Amino acid sequence: MFTELVPYRNFRDGLAAGELRYMQCEDCNQPFFYPRVVCPHCGGTKLAWRTSAGEGAIYSLSTIGEGEASYIVALVDLDEGFRVMSNVESTGEAPAIGDRVRARAVEARETAPARIVFDRLGSAS
């Protein structure tokens, strides 16, 4: 029925290969993320997989928790034109809105699936 009911599987295969994969509609040319079987922009079904270079800018962020148990959740606008929510793993200066970041695939662990995290590249100012 769905030859790719498994857009999610293709995404996960990309993570295993160290890639951030997203989809682009061939009808309206719009990129989008998360993987799905219908374009959220135009309803088209001619979809293609792309691999992101993984760089973008922080659109919004929030620090969850306090002290060493805290972590940063951010919305990141990727340069290819789609937005992803994930963690920013930061050492040193805290990340800020507008900072440039780069995606990195984190391998699956016994307690968590593979996922994308972002590392800070530098300040927007």
PDB file of C-alpha atoms in Angstrom:
ATOM      1  CA  MET A   1       0.000   0.000   0.000  1.00  0.00           C
ATOM      2  CA  PHE A   2       2.496   2.637   1.109  1.00  0.00           C
ATOM      3  CA  THR A   3       5.778   1.865  -0.551  1.00  0.00           C
ATOM      4  CA  GLU A   4       7.400   4.199   1.986  1.00  0.00           C
ATOM      5  CA  LEU A   5       5.185   3.971   4.966  1.00  0.00           C
ATOM      6  CA  VAL A   6       8.286   4.276   6.158  1.00  0.00           C
ATOM      7  CA  PRO A   7       9.437   7.747   5.533  1.00  0.00           C
ATOM      8  CA  TYR A   8      10.395   7.449   9.172  1.00  0.00           C
ATOM      9  CA  ARG A   9      12.529   4.380   8.412  1.00  0.00           C
ATOM     10  CA  ASN A  10      14.419   6.287   5.702  1.00  0.00           C
ATOM     11  CA  PHE A  11      15.010   9.099   8.196  1.00  0.00           C
ATOM     12  CA  ARG A  12      16.316   6.596  10.771  1.00  0.00           C
ATOM     13  CA  ASP A  13      18.557   4.974   8.140  1.00  0.00           C
ATOM     14  CA  GLY A  14      19.996   8.440   7.511  1.00  0.00           C
ATOM     15  CA  LEU A  15      20.725   8.888  11.210  1.00  0.00           C
ATOM     16  CA  ALA A  16      22.540   5.551  11.226  1.00  0.00           C
ATOM     17  CA  ALA A  17      24.641   6.876   8.323  1.00  0.00           C
ATOM     18  CA  GLY A  18      25.306  10.136  10.210  1.00  0.00           C
ATOM     19  CA  GLU A  19      22.954  12.171   7.986  1.00  0.00           C
ATOM     20  CA  LEU A  20      20.056  14.535   8.605  1.00  0.00           C
ATOM     21  CA  ARG A  21      17.555  13.662   5.875  1.00  0.00           C
ATOM     22  CA  TYR A  22      14.521  15.770   5.027  1.00  0.00           C
ATOM     23  CA  MET A  23      11.916  15.749   2.294  1.00  0.00           C
ATOM     24  CA  GLN A  24      11.178  18.148  -0.548  1.00  0.00           C
ATOM     25  CA  CYS A  25       7.997  18.310  -2.593  1.00  0.00           C
ATOM     26  CA  GLU A  26       8.618  18.086  -6.335  1.00  0.00           C
ATOM     27  CA  ASP A  27       5.252  19.762  -7.009  1.00  0.00           C
ATOM     28  CA  CYS A  28       5.765  22.997  -5.023  1.00  0.00           C
ATOM     29  CA  ASN A  29       9.535  22.713  -4.395  1.00  0.00           C
ATOM     30  CA  GLN A  30       9.105  23.270  -0.627  1.00  0.00           C
ATOM     31  CA  PRO A  31      11.370  21.448   1.844  1.00  0.00           C
ATOM     32  CA  PHE A  32       9.845  20.029   5.015  1.00  0.00           C
ATOM     33  CA  PHE A  33      10.610  18.044   8.087  1.00  0.00           C
ATOM     34  CA  TYR A  34       9.430  15.643   9.710  1.00  0.00           C
ATOM     35  CA  PRO A  35       9.067  12.885   7.111  1.00  0.00           C
ATOM     36  CA  ARG A  36       5.549  12.223   5.832  1.00  0.00           C
ATOM     37  CA  VAL A  37       3.733  10.868   2.785  1.00  0.00           C
ATOM     38  CA  VAL A  38       1.965  14.098   1.730  1.00  0.00           C
ATOM     39  CA  CYS A  39       3.446  17.592   1.341  1.00  0.00           C
ATOM     40  CA  PRO A  40       2.221  19.836   4.192  1.00  0.00           C
ATOM     41  CA  HIS A  41       2.415  22.878   1.886  1.00  0.00           C
ATOM     42  CA  CYS A  42       0.433  21.807  -1.183  1.00  0.00           C
ATOM     43  CA  GLY A  43      -0.807  18.270  -0.542  1.00  0.00           C
ATOM     44  CA  GLY A  44       1.454  16.893  -3.275  1.00  0.00           C
ATOM     45  CA  THR A  45       2.662  13.325  -3.239  1.00  0.00           C
ATOM     46  CA  LYS A  46       5.728  13.626  -5.481  1.00  0.00           C
ATOM     47  CA  LEU A  47       8.265  13.750  -2.677  1.00  0.00           C
ATOM     48  CA  ALA A  48      12.021  13.382  -2.755  1.00  0.00           C
ATOM     49  CA  TRP A  49      14.585  12.769  -0.044  1.00  0.00           C
ATOM     50  CA  ARG A  50      17.423  15.241   0.449  1.00  0.00           C
ATOM     51  CA  THR A  51      20.387  15.264   2.806  1.00  0.00           C
ATOM     52  CA  SER A  52      20.939  18.444   4.771  1.00  0.00           C
ATOM     53  CA  ALA A  53      24.370  19.982   5.170  1.00  0.00           C
ATOM     54  CA  GLY A  54      23.227  20.276   8.786  1.00  0.00           C
ATOM     55  CA  GLU A  55      23.927  23.959   9.393  1.00  0.00           C
ATOM     56  CA  GLY A  56      21.441  26.546  10.524  1.00  0.00           C
ATOM     57  CA  ALA A  57      20.561  29.216  13.053  1.00  0.00           C
ATOM     58  CA  ILE A  58      18.778  28.985  16.386  1.00  0.00           C
ATOM     59  CA  TYR A  59      15.253  30.375  16.012  1.00  0.00           C
ATOM     60  CA  SER A  60      14.152  29.831  19.603  1.00  0.00           C
ATOM     61  CA  LEU A  61      15.511  28.052  22.674  1.00  0.00           C
ATOM     62  CA  SER A  62      14.735  27.100  26.220  1.00  0.00           C
ATOM     63  CA  THR A  63      16.821  25.687  29.043  1.00  0.00           C
ATOM     64  CA  ILE A  64      15.082  22.866  30.860  1.00  0.00           C
ATOM     65  CA  GLY A  65      16.076  22.090  34.446  1.00  0.00           C
ATOM     66  CA  GLU A  66      18.890  23.516  36.526  1.00  0.00           C
ATOM     67  CA  GLY A  67      22.570  22.888  37.085  1.00  0.00           C
ATOM     68  CA  GLU A  68      24.242  19.824  35.614  1.00  0.00           C
ATOM     69  CA  ALA A  69      20.888  18.155  34.943  1.00  0.00           C
ATOM     70  CA  SER A  70      19.787  20.984  32.620  1.00  0.00           C
ATOM     71  CA  TYR A  71      19.600  20.730  28.858  1.00  0.00           C
ATOM     72  CA  ILE A  72      18.807  23.099  26.004  1.00  0.00           C
ATOM     73  CA  VAL A  73      15.922  22.537  23.591  1.00  0.00           C
ATOM     74  CA  ALA A  74      15.940  24.654  20.444  1.00  0.00           C
ATOM     75  CA  LEU A  75      14.076  25.244  17.226  1.00  0.00           C
ATOM     76  CA  VAL A  76      16.702  25.469  14.495  1.00  0.00           C
ATOM     77  CA  ASP A  77      16.110  26.921  11.030  1.00  0.00           C
ATOM     78  CA  LEU A  78      18.269  24.851   8.696  1.00  0.00           C
ATOM     79  CA  ASP A  79      19.841  26.575   5.706  1.00  0.00           C
ATOM     80  CA  GLU A  80      17.818  24.384   3.319  1.00  0.00           C
ATOM     81  CA  GLY A  81      14.588  26.028   4.540  1.00  0.00           C
ATOM     82  CA  PHE A  82      13.050  23.725   7.137  1.00  0.00           C
ATOM     83  CA  ARG A  83      12.900  23.809  10.938  1.00  0.00           C
ATOM     84  CA  VAL A  84      13.895  21.100  13.437  1.00  0.00           C
ATOM     85  CA  MET A  85      13.482  20.848  17.207  1.00  0.00           C
ATOM     86  CA  SER A  86      16.265  19.179  19.142  1.00  0.00           C
ATOM     87  CA  ASN A  87      18.889  19.674  21.817  1.00  0.00           C
ATOM     88  CA  VAL A  88      21.838  22.026  21.578  1.00  0.00           C
ATOM     89  CA  GLU A  89      24.825  20.491  23.312  1.00  0.00           C
ATOM     90  CA  SER A  90      26.881  23.447  24.347  1.00  0.00           C
ATOM     91  CA  THR A  91      30.190  23.780  26.067  1.00  0.00           C
ATOM     92  CA  GLY A  92      31.418  27.170  27.108  1.00  0.00           C
ATOM     93  CA  GLU A  93      29.266  30.188  26.351  1.00  0.00           C
ATOM     94  CA  ALA A  94      25.531  29.516  26.371  1.00  0.00           C
ATOM     95  CA  PRO A  95      23.885  29.521  22.933  1.00  0.00           C
ATOM     96  CA  ALA A  96      21.570  32.380  21.976  1.00  0.00           C
ATOM     97  CA  ILE A  97      18.892  33.048  19.377  1.00  0.00           C
ATOM     98  CA  GLY A  98      20.568  33.593  16.016  1.00  0.00           C
ATOM     99  CA  ASP A  99      23.686  31.547  16.833  1.00  0.00           C
ATOM    100  CA  ARG A 100      24.875  29.230  14.105  1.00  0.00           C
ATOM    101  CA  VAL A 101      24.757  25.509  14.842  1.00  0.00           C
ATOM    102  CA  ARG A 102      25.648  22.250  13.102  1.00  0.00           C
ATOM    103  CA  ALA A 103      23.703  18.984  13.317  1.00  0.00           C
ATOM    104  CA  ARG A 104      25.331  15.817  14.558  1.00  0.00           C
ATOM    105  CA  ALA A 105      23.803  12.339  14.650  1.00  0.00           C
ATOM    106  CA  VAL A 106      23.976  10.608  18.022  1.00  0.00           C
ATOM    107  CA  GLU A 107      23.946   6.824  17.908  1.00  0.00           C
ATOM    108  CA  ALA A 108      21.158   4.841  19.501  1.00  0.00           C
ATOM    109  CA  ARG A 109      21.652   3.641  23.045  1.00  0.00           C
ATOM    110  CA  GLU A 110      19.866   0.961  24.959  1.00  0.00           C
ATOM    111  CA  THR A 111      17.574   3.573  26.483  1.00  0.00           C
ATOM    112  CA  ALA A 112      17.200   5.993  23.547  1.00  0.00           C
ATOM    113  CA  PRO A 113      16.907   5.875  19.740  1.00  0.00           C
ATOM    114  CA  ALA A 114      19.405   7.575  17.425  1.00  0.00           C
ATOM    115  CA  ARG A 115      18.755  11.297  17.168  1.00  0.00           C
ATOM    116  CA  ILE A 116      20.062  14.613  15.891  1.00  0.00           C
ATOM    117  CA  VAL A 117      21.631  17.143  18.253  1.00  0.00           C
ATOM    118  CA  PHE A 118      23.167  20.505  17.463  1.00  0.00           C
ATOM    119  CA  ASP A 119      26.553  21.937  18.365  1.00  0.00           C
ATOM    120  CA  ARG A 120      27.092  25.682  18.563  1.00  0.00           C
ATOM    121  CA  LEU A 121      29.350  27.134  15.851  1.00  0.00           C
ATOM    122  CA  GLY A 122      29.438  30.742  16.982  1.00  0.00           C
ATOM    123  CA  SER A 123      27.614  33.831  18.059  1.00  0.00           C
ATOM    124  CA  ALA A 124      25.260  35.775  15.784  1.00  0.00           C
ATOM    125  CA  SER A 125      26.650  39.109  16.968  1.00  0.00           C
TER     126      SER A 125
END
